[in-house]
PDB file of C-alpha atoms in Angstrom:
ATOM      1  CA  MET A 935     -32.224 -84.515  86.055  1.00 81.00           C
ATOM      2  CA  THR A 936     -35.864 -84.811  85.392  1.00 91.00           C
ATOM      3  CA  THR A 937     -38.272 -82.092  84.135  1.00 90.00           C
ATOM      4  CA  THR A 938     -39.588 -81.486  87.307  1.00 94.00           C
ATOM      5  CA  ASP A 939     -36.309 -81.043  88.812  1.00 96.00           C
ATOM      6  CA  THR A 940     -35.465 -78.801  85.814  1.00 97.00           C
ATOM      7  CA  MET A 941     -38.413 -76.706  86.212  1.00 97.00           C
ATOM      8  CA  VAL A 942     -37.706 -76.136  89.919  1.00 98.00           C
ATOM      9  CA  LYS A 943     -34.101 -75.143  89.471  1.00 98.00           C
ATOM     10  CA  MET A 944     -35.001 -72.571  86.393  1.00 98.00           C
ATOM     11  CA  VAL A 945     -37.572 -70.853  88.831  1.00 98.00           C
ATOM     12  CA  LEU A 946     -35.250 -70.723  91.933  1.00 98.00           C
ATOM     13  CA  ASP A 947     -32.249 -69.651  89.998  1.00 98.00           C
ATOM     14  CA  ARG A 948     -34.342 -66.545  89.193  1.00 98.00           C
ATOM     15  CA  TRP A 949     -35.461 -65.865  92.431  1.00 98.00           C
ATOM     16  CA  ASN A 950     -31.741 -66.271  93.971  1.00 98.00           C
ATOM     17  CA  GLY A 951     -30.707 -64.393  91.315  1.00 98.00           C
ATOM     18  CA  SER A 952     -32.899 -61.473  92.180  1.00 98.00           C
ATOM     19  CA  ILE A 953     -32.425 -61.731  95.565  1.00 98.00           C
ATOM     20  CA  THR A 954     -28.184 -61.597  95.050  1.00 98.00           C
ATOM     21  CA  SER A 955     -28.997 -58.459  92.789  1.00 98.00           C
ATOM     22  CA  GLY A 956     -31.328 -57.095  95.604  1.00 98.00           C
ATOM     23  CA  ASP A 957     -28.567 -57.829  98.026  1.00 98.00           C
ATOM     24  CA  THR A 958     -25.832 -55.841  96.102  1.00 98.00           C
ATOM     25  CA  LEU A 959     -27.993 -52.664  95.689  1.00 98.00           C
ATOM     26  CA  ILE A 960     -29.361 -52.611  98.953  1.00 98.00           C
ATOM     27  CA  ASN A 961     -26.103 -53.013 100.679  1.00 96.00           C
ATOM     28  CA  SER A 962     -24.472 -50.443  98.508  1.00 97.00           C
ATOM     29  CA  LEU A 963     -26.983 -47.830  99.751  1.00 97.00           C
ATOM     30  CA  PRO A 964     -26.070 -45.398 102.470  1.00 95.00           C
ATOM     31  CA  ALA A 965     -28.692 -44.433 105.270  1.00 94.00           C
ATOM     32  CA  GLU A 966     -29.467 -41.104 104.077  1.00 95.00           C
ATOM     33  CA  LYS A 967     -30.573 -42.493 100.682  1.00 97.00           C
ATOM     34  CA  TRP A 968     -33.232 -44.561 102.166  1.00 98.00           C
ATOM     35  CA  GLN A 969     -34.922 -41.577 103.238  1.00 97.00           C
ATOM     36  CA  GLN A 970     -34.705 -40.431  99.624  1.00 98.00           C
ATOM     37  CA  GLU A 971     -38.275 -40.894  97.074  1.00 98.00           C
ATOM     38  CA  ILE A 972     -37.251 -43.056  94.229  1.00 98.00           C
ATOM     39  CA  ALA A 973     -38.704 -40.051  92.010  1.00 98.00           C
ATOM     40  CA  PRO A 974     -40.520 -36.530  92.910  1.00 97.00           C
ATOM     41  CA  GLY A 975     -43.680 -37.744  94.785  1.00 97.00           C
ATOM     42  CA  LYS A 976     -43.432 -41.210  94.791  1.00 98.00           C
ATOM     43  CA  ASN A 977     -42.438 -43.721  97.420  1.00 98.00           C
ATOM     44  CA  ARG A 978     -39.139 -43.744  99.453  1.00 98.00           C
ATOM     45  CA  GLY A 979     -36.447 -46.253  99.503  1.00 98.00           C
ATOM     46  CA  ILE A 980     -37.250 -47.273 103.055  1.00 98.00           C
ATOM     47  CA  TYR A 981     -40.803 -48.126 101.886  1.00 98.00           C
ATOM     48  CA  LEU A 982     -39.954 -50.230  99.189  1.00 98.00           C
ATOM     49  CA  LEU A 983     -37.550 -52.235 101.471  1.00 98.00           C
ATOM     50  CA  GLY A 984     -40.141 -52.347 104.145  1.00 98.00           C
ATOM     51  CA  HIS A 985     -42.484 -53.687 101.384  1.00 98.00           C
ATOM     52  CA  LEU A 986     -40.576 -56.149  99.981  1.00 98.00           C
ATOM     53  CA  ILE A 987     -39.670 -57.628 103.332  1.00 98.00           C
ATOM     54  CA  ALA A 988     -43.250 -58.059 104.435  1.00 98.00           C
ATOM     55  CA  VAL A 989     -44.597 -59.578 101.304  1.00 98.00           C
ATOM     56  CA  HIS A 990     -41.656 -62.125 101.604  1.00 98.00           C
ATOM     57  CA  ASP A 991     -42.568 -62.701 104.986  1.00 98.00           C
ATOM     58  CA  ASP A 992     -45.926 -63.604 104.030  1.00 98.00           C
ATOM     59  CA  MET A 993     -44.297 -66.191 101.616  1.00 98.00           C
ATOM     60  CA  LEU A 994     -43.708 -68.371 104.960  1.00 98.00           C
ATOM     61  CA  VAL A 995     -47.378 -68.887 105.363  1.00 98.00           C
ATOM     62  CA  LEU A 996     -48.195 -69.088 101.740  1.00 98.00           C
ATOM     63  CA  LEU A 997     -45.844 -71.872 101.366  1.00 98.00           C
ATOM     64  CA  ASP A 998     -46.765 -73.614 104.654  1.00 98.00           C
ATOM     65  CA  LEU A 999     -43.211 -73.106 105.803  1.00 97.00           C
ATOM     66  CA  GLY A1000     -44.122 -71.413 109.411  1.00 96.00           C
ATOM     67  CA  GLN A1001     -45.737 -68.051 110.967  1.00 97.00           C
ATOM     68  CA  LYS A1002     -44.669 -64.800 109.881  1.00 98.00           C
ATOM     69  CA  GLN A1003     -41.196 -63.349 111.490  1.00 98.00           C
ATOM     70  CA  HIS A1004     -42.505 -59.705 111.054  1.00 97.00           C
ATOM     71  CA  PRO A1005     -46.410 -59.558 111.007  1.00 97.00           C
ATOM     72  CA  GLU A1006     -45.743 -56.016 112.481  1.00 95.00           C
ATOM     73  CA  LEU A1007     -44.501 -54.623 109.078  1.00 98.00           C
ATOM     74  CA  PHE A1008     -47.712 -55.398 107.202  1.00 97.00           C
ATOM     75  CA  GLU A1009     -49.978 -52.960 108.169  1.00 97.00           C
ATOM     76  CA  ALA A1010     -47.289 -50.126 107.507  1.00 97.00           C
ATOM     77  CA  PHE A1011     -45.468 -51.362 104.505  1.00 98.00           C
ATOM     78  CA  VAL A1012     -48.632 -53.156 102.722  1.00 98.00           C
ATOM     79  CA  LYS A1013     -51.842 -52.072 103.958  1.00 97.00           C
ATOM     80  CA  SER A1014     -50.614 -48.320 104.433  1.00 97.00           C
ATOM     81  CA  PRO A1015     -49.182 -46.047 101.717  1.00 98.00           C
ATOM     82  CA  ASP A1016     -45.876 -44.497 102.394  1.00 98.00           C
ATOM     83  CA  LYS A1017     -45.767 -41.510 104.418  1.00 96.00           C
ATOM     84  CA  ALA A1018     -48.880 -42.544 106.777  1.00 97.00           C
ATOM     85  CA  THR A1019     -46.918 -44.342 109.322  1.00 95.00           C
ATOM     86  CA  PRO A1020     -44.876 -42.375 112.259  1.00 93.00           C
ATOM     87  CA  ASN A1021     -42.097 -44.379 113.581  1.00 92.00           C
ATOM     88  CA  LEU A1022     -41.016 -46.900 110.870  1.00 95.00           C
ATOM     89  CA  PRO A1023     -37.961 -49.217 111.754  1.00 97.00           C
ATOM     90  CA  SER A1024     -34.394 -47.565 110.405  1.00 97.00           C
ATOM     91  CA  SER A1025     -32.875 -48.640 107.452  1.00 97.00           C
ATOM     92  CA  GLU A1026     -30.532 -50.577 109.146  1.00 97.00           C
ATOM     93  CA  GLU A1027     -32.815 -52.738 110.857  1.00 98.00           C
ATOM     94  CA  LEU A1028     -34.758 -53.220 107.955  1.00 98.00           C
ATOM     95  CA  LYS A1029     -31.380 -54.134 106.097  1.00 98.00           C
ATOM     96  CA  GLN A1030     -30.633 -56.657 108.518  1.00 98.00           C
ATOM     97  CA  SER A1031     -34.171 -57.890 108.424  1.00 98.00           C
ATOM     98  CA  TRP A1032     -33.711 -58.574 104.734  1.00 98.00           C
ATOM     99  CA  THR A1033     -30.329 -60.324 105.299  1.00 98.00           C
ATOM    100  CA  ARG A1034     -31.871 -62.889 108.101  1.00 98.00           C
ATOM    101  CA  GLN A1035     -35.036 -63.159 106.088  1.00 98.00           C
ATOM    102  CA  ASN A1036     -33.121 -64.400 102.641  1.00 98.00           C
ATOM    103  CA  GLU A1037     -31.005 -66.825 104.804  1.00 98.00           C
ATOM    104  CA  ASP A1038     -34.350 -68.360 106.399  1.00 98.00           C
ATOM    105  CA  LEU A1039     -36.220 -68.717 103.208  1.00 98.00           C
ATOM    106  CA  ARG A1040     -33.026 -69.970 101.249  1.00 98.00           C
ATOM    107  CA  LYS A1041     -32.944 -72.822 103.936  1.00 98.00           C
ATOM    108  CA  HIS A1042     -36.426 -73.635 103.771  1.00 98.00           C
ATOM    109  CA  PHE A1043     -36.310 -73.471  99.850  1.00 98.00           C
ATOM    110  CA  GLU A1044     -33.187 -76.019  99.711  1.00 97.00           C
ATOM    111  CA  ALA A1045     -35.195 -78.489 102.271  1.00 97.00           C
ATOM    112  CA  LEU A1046     -38.158 -78.633  99.955  1.00 97.00           C
ATOM    113  CA  GLN A1047     -38.131 -81.665  97.557  1.00 97.00           C
ATOM    114  CA  PRO A1048     -38.883 -80.945  93.920  1.00 96.00           C
ATOM    115  CA  ALA A1049     -42.103 -82.865  93.814  1.00 96.00           C
ATOM    116  CA  GLN A1050     -43.061 -80.610  96.631  1.00 97.00           C
ATOM    117  CA  TRP A1051     -42.919 -77.435  94.811  1.00 98.00           C
ATOM    118  CA  PHE A1052     -45.814 -78.754  92.653  1.00 97.00           C
ATOM    119  CA  GLU A1053     -48.164 -79.010  95.729  1.00 98.00           C
ATOM    120  CA  LYS A1054     -50.964 -76.458  96.514  1.00 98.00           C
ATOM    121  CA  HIS A1055     -50.464 -73.472  98.625  1.00 98.00           C
ATOM    122  CA  THR A1056     -52.183 -72.368 101.430  1.00 98.00           C
ATOM    123  CA  SER A1057     -54.755 -70.071  99.911  1.00 97.00           C
ATOM    124  CA  VAL A1058     -56.005 -72.156  97.843  1.00 98.00           C
ATOM    125  CA  SER A1059     -58.733 -74.829  98.766  1.00 98.00           C
ATOM    126  CA  VAL A1060     -58.177 -78.693  97.741  1.00 98.00           C
ATOM    127  CA  GLU A1061     -61.081 -78.262  95.516  1.00 98.00           C
ATOM    128  CA  ASP A1062     -59.804 -75.421  93.147  1.00 98.00           C
ATOM    129  CA  PHE A1063     -56.425 -76.935  93.541  1.00 98.00           C
ATOM    130  CA  ALA A1064     -57.654 -80.059  91.820  1.00 97.00           C
ATOM    131  CA  LYS A1065     -59.033 -77.928  88.926  1.00 96.00           C
ATOM    132  CA  GLU A1066     -56.170 -75.459  88.603  1.00 97.00           C
ATOM    133  CA  PRO A1067     -52.916 -77.195  89.686  1.00 97.00           C
ATOM    134  CA  HIS A1068     -50.931 -74.176  88.629  1.00 98.00           C
ATOM    135  CA  ARG A1069     -51.810 -72.763  92.015  1.00 98.00           C
ATOM    136  CA  ASN A1070     -49.080 -74.765  93.361  1.00 98.00           C
ATOM    137  CA  LYS A1071     -46.073 -73.422  95.699  1.00 98.00           C
ATOM    138  CA  LEU A1072     -43.718 -72.873  92.789  1.00 98.00           C
ATOM    139  CA  ASN A1073     -45.931 -70.297  91.519  1.00 98.00           C
ATOM    140  CA  ILE A1074     -45.542 -68.285  94.637  1.00 98.00           C
ATOM    141  CA  ILE A1075     -41.974 -68.054  93.713  1.00 98.00           C
ATOM    142  CA  ILE A1076     -42.654 -67.014  89.961  1.00 98.00           C
ATOM    143  CA  THR A1077     -45.194 -64.196  91.112  1.00 98.00           C
ATOM    144  CA  ARG A1078     -42.945 -63.112  93.805  1.00 98.00           C
ATOM    145  CA  THR A1079     -40.084 -62.760  91.629  1.00 98.00           C
ATOM    146  CA  SER A1080     -41.989 -60.507  89.328  1.00 98.00           C
ATOM    147  CA  HIS A1081     -42.955 -58.320  92.026  1.00 98.00           C
ATOM    148  CA  LEU A1082     -39.259 -58.108  93.560  1.00 98.00           C
ATOM    149  CA  GLN A1083     -37.936 -57.401  90.017  1.00 98.00           C
ATOM    150  CA  TYR A1084     -40.590 -54.469  89.463  1.00 98.00           C
ATOM    151  CA  HIS A1085     -39.534 -52.854  92.801  1.00 98.00           C
ATOM    152  CA  LEU A1086     -35.983 -53.428  92.266  1.00 98.00           C
ATOM    153  CA  GLY A1087     -36.127 -51.497  89.034  1.00 98.00           C
ATOM    154  CA  GLN A1088     -37.239 -48.783  91.267  1.00 98.00           C
ATOM    155  CA  LEU A1089     -34.779 -48.833  94.376  1.00 98.00           C
ATOM    156  CA  ARG A1090     -31.744 -49.010  91.543  1.00 98.00           C
ATOM    157  CA  LEU A1091     -33.078 -45.317  90.958  1.00 98.00           C
ATOM    158  CA  LEU A1092     -31.560 -44.301  94.308  1.00 98.00           C
ATOM    159  CA  ALA A1093     -27.933 -45.791  93.110  1.00 94.00           C
TER     160      ALA A1093
ATOM    161  CA  MET B 294     -52.860 -81.755  82.926  1.00 82.00           C
ATOM    162  CA  THR B 295     -49.102 -83.153  83.290  1.00 91.00           C
ATOM    163  CA  THR B 296     -46.453 -81.359  85.228  1.00 91.00           C
ATOM    164  CA  THR B 297     -44.978 -80.011  81.985  1.00 94.00           C
ATOM    165  CA  ASP B 298     -48.075 -78.528  80.883  1.00 96.00           C
ATOM    166  CA  THR B 299     -48.509 -76.890  84.341  1.00 97.00           C
ATOM    167  CA  MET B 300     -45.184 -75.385  84.391  1.00 97.00           C
ATOM    168  CA  VAL B 301     -45.484 -73.952  80.828  1.00 98.00           C
ATOM    169  CA  LYS B 302     -49.037 -72.473  81.850  1.00 98.00           C
ATOM    170  CA  MET B 303     -47.358 -70.918  84.956  1.00 98.00           C
ATOM    171  CA  VAL B 304     -44.711 -69.212  83.281  1.00 98.00           C
ATOM    172  CA  LEU B 305     -46.423 -68.290  79.976  1.00 98.00           C
ATOM    173  CA  ASP B 306     -49.438 -66.633  82.577  1.00 98.00           C
ATOM    174  CA  ARG B 307     -46.521 -64.640  84.441  1.00 98.00           C
ATOM    175  CA  TRP B 308     -45.306 -63.496  81.041  1.00 98.00           C
ATOM    176  CA  ASN B 309     -48.804 -62.593  79.451  1.00 98.00           C
ATOM    177  CA  GLY B 310     -49.883 -60.939  82.670  1.00 98.00           C
ATOM    178  CA  SER B 311     -46.738 -58.651  82.585  1.00 98.00           C
ATOM    179  CA  ILE B 312     -47.231 -57.854  79.023  1.00 98.00           C
ATOM    180  CA  THR B 313     -51.209 -56.778  79.856  1.00 98.00           C
ATOM    181  CA  SER B 314     -49.902 -54.941  82.776  1.00 98.00           C
ATOM    182  CA  GLY B 315     -47.359 -52.999  80.144  1.00 98.00           C
ATOM    183  CA  ASP B 316     -50.214 -52.587  77.484  1.00 98.00           C
ATOM    184  CA  THR B 317     -52.349 -50.638  80.167  1.00 98.00           C
ATOM    185  CA  LEU B 318     -49.508 -48.386  81.268  1.00 98.00           C
ATOM    186  CA  ILE B 319     -48.070 -47.590  77.914  1.00 98.00           C
ATOM    187  CA  ASN B 320     -51.533 -46.946  76.460  1.00 96.00           C
ATOM    188  CA  SER B 321     -52.386 -44.512  79.446  1.00 97.00           C
ATOM    189  CA  LEU B 322     -49.339 -42.320  78.770  1.00 97.00           C
ATOM    190  CA  PRO B 323     -49.714 -39.407  76.606  1.00 95.00           C
ATOM    191  CA  ALA B 324     -46.643 -38.201  73.950  1.00 94.00           C
ATOM    192  CA  GLU B 325     -45.084 -35.721  76.249  1.00 95.00           C
ATOM    193  CA  LYS B 326     -44.598 -38.292  79.004  1.00 97.00           C
ATOM    194  CA  TRP B 327     -42.602 -40.374  76.964  1.00 98.00           C
ATOM    195  CA  GLN B 328     -39.831 -37.582  76.655  1.00 97.00           C
ATOM    196  CA  GLN B 329     -39.664 -37.228  80.289  1.00 98.00           C
ATOM    197  CA  GLU B 330     -36.959 -38.982  82.534  1.00 98.00           C
ATOM    198  CA  ILE B 331     -38.319 -41.643  85.149  1.00 98.00           C
ATOM    199  CA  ALA B 332     -36.484 -39.866  87.814  1.00 98.00           C
ATOM    200  CA  PRO B 333     -33.960 -37.117  87.395  1.00 97.00           C
ATOM    201  CA  GLY B 334     -30.845 -37.764  85.311  1.00 97.00           C
ATOM    202  CA  LYS B 335     -32.215 -41.299  84.672  1.00 98.00           C
ATOM    203  CA  ASN B 336     -33.403 -43.008  81.378  1.00 98.00           C
ATOM    204  CA  ARG B 337     -36.540 -41.463  79.639  1.00 98.00           C
ATOM    205  CA  GLY B 338     -39.675 -43.401  78.929  1.00 98.00           C
ATOM    206  CA  ILE B 339     -38.966 -43.537  75.328  1.00 98.00           C
ATOM    207  CA  TYR B 340     -35.931 -45.415  75.658  1.00 98.00           C
ATOM    208  CA  LEU B 341     -37.323 -47.844  78.088  1.00 98.00           C
ATOM    209  CA  LEU B 342     -40.128 -48.753  75.639  1.00 98.00           C
ATOM    210  CA  GLY B 343     -37.448 -49.097  72.779  1.00 98.00           C
ATOM    211  CA  HIS B 344     -35.207 -51.055  74.881  1.00 98.00           C
ATOM    212  CA  LEU B 345     -38.105 -53.547  75.802  1.00 98.00           C
ATOM    213  CA  ILE B 346     -39.072 -53.874  72.344  1.00 98.00           C
ATOM    214  CA  ALA B 347     -35.300 -54.527  71.278  1.00 98.00           C
ATOM    215  CA  VAL B 348     -34.788 -57.007  73.965  1.00 98.00           C
ATOM    216  CA  HIS B 349     -38.209 -58.896  73.016  1.00 98.00           C
ATOM    217  CA  ASP B 350     -37.302 -58.882  69.464  1.00 98.00           C
ATOM    218  CA  ASP B 351     -34.154 -60.731  70.272  1.00 98.00           C
ATOM    219  CA  MET B 352     -36.476 -63.635  71.640  1.00 98.00           C
ATOM    220  CA  LEU B 353     -37.771 -64.532  68.227  1.00 98.00           C
ATOM    221  CA  VAL B 354     -34.079 -65.406  67.491  1.00 98.00           C
ATOM    222  CA  LEU B 355     -33.412 -67.047  70.753  1.00 98.00           C
ATOM    223  CA  LEU B 356     -36.382 -69.088  70.939  1.00 98.00           C
ATOM    224  CA  ASP B 357     -35.713 -70.229  66.843  1.00 98.00           C
ATOM    225  CA  LEU B 358     -39.171 -68.704  65.926  1.00 97.00           C
ATOM    226  CA  GLY B 359     -37.473 -66.512  63.031  1.00 96.00           C
ATOM    227  CA  GLN B 360     -35.455 -63.235  62.418  1.00 97.00           C
ATOM    228  CA  LYS B 361     -35.651 -59.846  64.312  1.00 98.00           C
ATOM    229  CA  GLN B 362     -38.248 -57.702  62.942  1.00 98.00           C
ATOM    230  CA  HIS B 363     -36.444 -54.398  64.313  1.00 97.00           C
ATOM    231  CA  PRO B 364     -32.791 -54.951  64.316  1.00 97.00           C
ATOM    232  CA  GLU B 365     -32.223 -51.031  63.841  1.00 96.00           C
ATOM    233  CA  LEU B 366     -33.545 -50.727  67.642  1.00 98.00           C
ATOM    234  CA  PHE B 367     -30.828 -52.726  68.808  1.00 97.00           C
ATOM    235  CA  GLU B 368     -27.832 -50.300  68.466  1.00 97.00           C
ATOM    236  CA  ALA B 369     -29.955 -47.188  69.663  1.00 97.00           C
ATOM    237  CA  PHE B 370     -32.035 -49.176  72.797  1.00 98.00           C
ATOM    238  CA  VAL B 371     -29.717 -51.945  73.674  1.00 98.00           C
ATOM    239  CA  LYS B 372     -25.963 -51.072  72.976  1.00 97.00           C
ATOM    240  CA  SER B 373     -26.131 -47.380  73.240  1.00 97.00           C
ATOM    241  CA  PRO B 374     -27.510 -45.203  76.414  1.00 98.00           C
ATOM    242  CA  ASP B 375     -30.460 -42.972  76.458  1.00 98.00           C
ATOM    243  CA  LYS B 376     -29.519 -39.576  74.818  1.00 96.00           C
ATOM    244  CA  ALA B 377     -26.913 -40.946  72.657  1.00 97.00           C
ATOM    245  CA  THR B 378     -28.691 -41.347  69.522  1.00 95.00           C
ATOM    246  CA  PRO B 379     -30.536 -38.753  67.553  1.00 93.00           C
ATOM    247  CA  ASN B 380     -33.614 -39.441  65.617  1.00 92.00           C
ATOM    248  CA  LEU B 381     -35.111 -42.016  67.578  1.00 95.00           C
ATOM    249  CA  PRO B 382     -38.341 -43.413  66.498  1.00 97.00           C
ATOM    250  CA  SER B 383     -41.510 -41.462  68.022  1.00 97.00           C
ATOM    251  CA  SER B 384     -43.366 -42.766  71.065  1.00 97.00           C
ATOM    252  CA  GLU B 385     -46.183 -43.532  68.793  1.00 97.00           C
ATOM    253  CA  GLU B 386     -44.093 -45.552  66.534  1.00 98.00           C
ATOM    254  CA  LEU B 387     -42.891 -47.543  69.274  1.00 98.00           C
ATOM    255  CA  LYS B 388     -46.288 -48.005  70.945  1.00 98.00           C
ATOM    256  CA  GLN B 389     -47.505 -49.741  67.452  1.00 98.00           C
ATOM    257  CA  SER B 390     -44.304 -51.758  67.401  1.00 98.00           C
ATOM    258  CA  TRP B 391     -45.041 -52.959  70.900  1.00 98.00           C
ATOM    259  CA  THR B 392     -48.621 -54.039  70.282  1.00 98.00           C
ATOM    260  CA  ARG B 393     -47.913 -55.641  66.841  1.00 98.00           C
ATOM    261  CA  GLN B 394     -44.810 -57.346  68.496  1.00 98.00           C
ATOM    262  CA  ASN B 395     -46.923 -58.907  71.345  1.00 98.00           C
ATOM    263  CA  GLU B 396     -49.635 -60.141  68.676  1.00 98.00           C
ATOM    264  CA  ASP B 397     -46.852 -61.776  66.943  1.00 98.00           C
ATOM    265  CA  LEU B 398     -45.138 -63.477  69.777  1.00 98.00           C
ATOM    266  CA  ARG B 399     -48.508 -64.460  71.324  1.00 98.00           C
ATOM    267  CA  LYS B 400     -49.154 -66.355  68.183  1.00 98.00           C
ATOM    268  CA  HIS B 401     -45.611 -67.944  68.270  1.00 98.00           C
ATOM    269  CA  PHE B 402     -45.939 -69.108  71.849  1.00 98.00           C
ATOM    270  CA  GLU B 403     -49.503 -70.455  71.410  1.00 97.00           C
ATOM    271  CA  ALA B 404     -48.130 -72.711  68.507  1.00 97.00           C
ATOM    272  CA  LEU B 405     -45.701 -74.290  70.967  1.00 98.00           C
ATOM    273  CA  GLN B 406     -46.472 -77.488  72.343  1.00 97.00           C
ATOM    274  CA  PRO B 407     -45.397 -77.998  76.037  1.00 96.00           C
ATOM    275  CA  ALA B 408     -42.558 -80.557  75.306  1.00 96.00           C
ATOM    276  CA  GLN B 409     -41.222 -77.789  72.785  1.00 97.00           C
ATOM    277  CA  TRP B 410     -40.427 -75.508  75.753  1.00 98.00           C
ATOM    278  CA  PHE B 411     -37.985 -77.498  77.122  1.00 97.00           C
ATOM    279  CA  GLU B 412     -36.001 -77.615  73.926  1.00 98.00           C
ATOM    280  CA  LYS B 413     -32.536 -75.957  73.903  1.00 98.00           C
ATOM    281  CA  HIS B 414     -32.555 -72.210  72.875  1.00 98.00           C
ATOM    282  CA  THR B 415     -30.440 -70.987  70.154  1.00 98.00           C
ATOM    283  CA  SER B 416     -27.423 -69.392  72.198  1.00 97.00           C
ATOM    284  CA  VAL B 417     -26.430 -72.719  73.995  1.00 98.00           C
ATOM    285  CA  SER B 418     -24.615 -75.560  72.357  1.00 98.00           C
ATOM    286  CA  VAL B 419     -25.733 -79.120  71.925  1.00 98.00           C
ATOM    287  CA  GLU B 420     -23.093 -79.908  74.106  1.00 98.00           C
ATOM    288  CA  ASP B 421     -23.706 -77.548  76.776  1.00 98.00           C
ATOM    289  CA  PHE B 422     -27.394 -78.190  76.778  1.00 98.00           C
ATOM    290  CA  ALA B 423     -26.956 -81.742  77.541  1.00 97.00           C
ATOM    291  CA  LYS B 424     -25.361 -80.910  81.001  1.00 96.00           C
ATOM    292  CA  GLU B 425     -27.641 -77.890  81.319  1.00 97.00           C
ATOM    293  CA  PRO B 426     -30.968 -78.867  80.529  1.00 97.00           C
ATOM    294  CA  HIS B 427     -32.525 -75.719  82.372  1.00 98.00           C
ATOM    295  CA  ARG B 428     -30.801 -73.549  79.432  1.00 98.00           C
ATOM    296  CA  ASN B 429     -34.392 -74.319  77.400  1.00 98.00           C
ATOM    297  CA  LYS B 430     -36.792 -71.971  75.618  1.00 98.00           C
ATOM    298  CA  LEU B 431     -38.948 -71.617  78.730  1.00 98.00           C
ATOM    299  CA  ASN B 432     -36.070 -69.989  80.904  1.00 98.00           C
ATOM    300  CA  ILE B 433     -35.791 -67.505  78.150  1.00 98.00           C
ATOM    301  CA  ILE B 434     -39.617 -66.441  78.991  1.00 98.00           C
ATOM    302  CA  ILE B 435     -38.770 -66.559  82.885  1.00 98.00           C
ATOM    303  CA  THR B 436     -35.575 -64.315  82.659  1.00 98.00           C
ATOM    304  CA  ARG B 437     -37.237 -61.857  80.111  1.00 98.00           C
ATOM    305  CA  THR B 438     -40.755 -61.732  82.296  1.00 98.00           C
ATOM    306  CA  SER B 439     -37.965 -60.730  85.170  1.00 98.00           C
ATOM    307  CA  HIS B 440     -36.279 -58.001  83.010  1.00 98.00           C
ATOM    308  CA  LEU B 441     -39.738 -56.554  81.911  1.00 98.00           C
ATOM    309  CA  GLN B 442     -40.937 -56.257  85.330  1.00 98.00           C
ATOM    310  CA  TYR B 443     -37.793 -54.251  86.473  1.00 98.00           C
ATOM    311  CA  HIS B 444     -38.474 -51.797  83.399  1.00 98.00           C
ATOM    312  CA  LEU B 445     -42.484 -51.622  84.172  1.00 98.00           C
ATOM    313  CA  GLY B 446     -41.472 -50.610  87.706  1.00 98.00           C
ATOM    314  CA  GLN B 447     -39.594 -47.865  86.189  1.00 98.00           C
ATOM    315  CA  LEU B 448     -42.115 -46.908  83.412  1.00 98.00           C
ATOM    316  CA  ARG B 449     -44.841 -46.556  86.467  1.00 98.00           C
ATOM    317  CA  LEU B 450     -43.084 -43.849  87.780  1.00 98.00           C
ATOM    318  CA  LEU B 451     -43.977 -41.624  84.562  1.00 98.00           C
ATOM    319  CA  ALA B 452     -48.165 -42.455  85.226  1.00 94.00           C
TER     320      ALA B 452
END
């Protein structure tokens, strides 16, 4: 196993472990919990779930894996704050999207070779990437795992 | 810059960025907030702050950088749940410990060469490390950043 293989394994293990923790938590929460605020006056569970799906959807673009599958979620769950958008998808629909999305991302991630993770992501230019090689695809996984954990700590409060 | 250098930078950048976010949040909270629960019936702010310091203290041992500086915090903030221990340190004392600890960790981290981060941490045996080279020092930073973000998402609710 080369150092590159080891590095990719470390980062993907932490992503996959975080998704698995998320699965367990998300599948344990009944429909009524998703309408509750995680703390008085703060975001509702359903907003955080939609937010995670919308942010992870954008990884397909950043990692050059294809187009967004849920572009309609970006406005309601990233650009807008909670409680600003009427007619959100149901928690059941979002849970299904979460599960399908993770199956899809897992297949994409497993198909990438270790060296490909050190190629540039799509939001950095060739010129900038030459000077800043850390702005690679693997770094997207590092930052999104960090973001996921932040919100899992909050969603956990509904359990 | 080698791939090893790049990888170490990516992981340490995310750790340092998380610590900086933590600093901003922690220094913004007045003393009375630390005694509040992050959500009804959940951990208090002061417990989460002590918990982070105790967990990060253990990194000194795991990374073979020295002995714990706050061994007395482990029982109250890791082994015991919140509200089980009388006479906890004040939030002011914990904030000072948090700041000093991060200065100390930063110096240690900057002194390590990139290749040293891929050496085994102290809780894995030489035999197991030969088979599982991902159980290295850099992986401790990856998992502890994940843990830190989880609890920062919760502490944020006090702001």
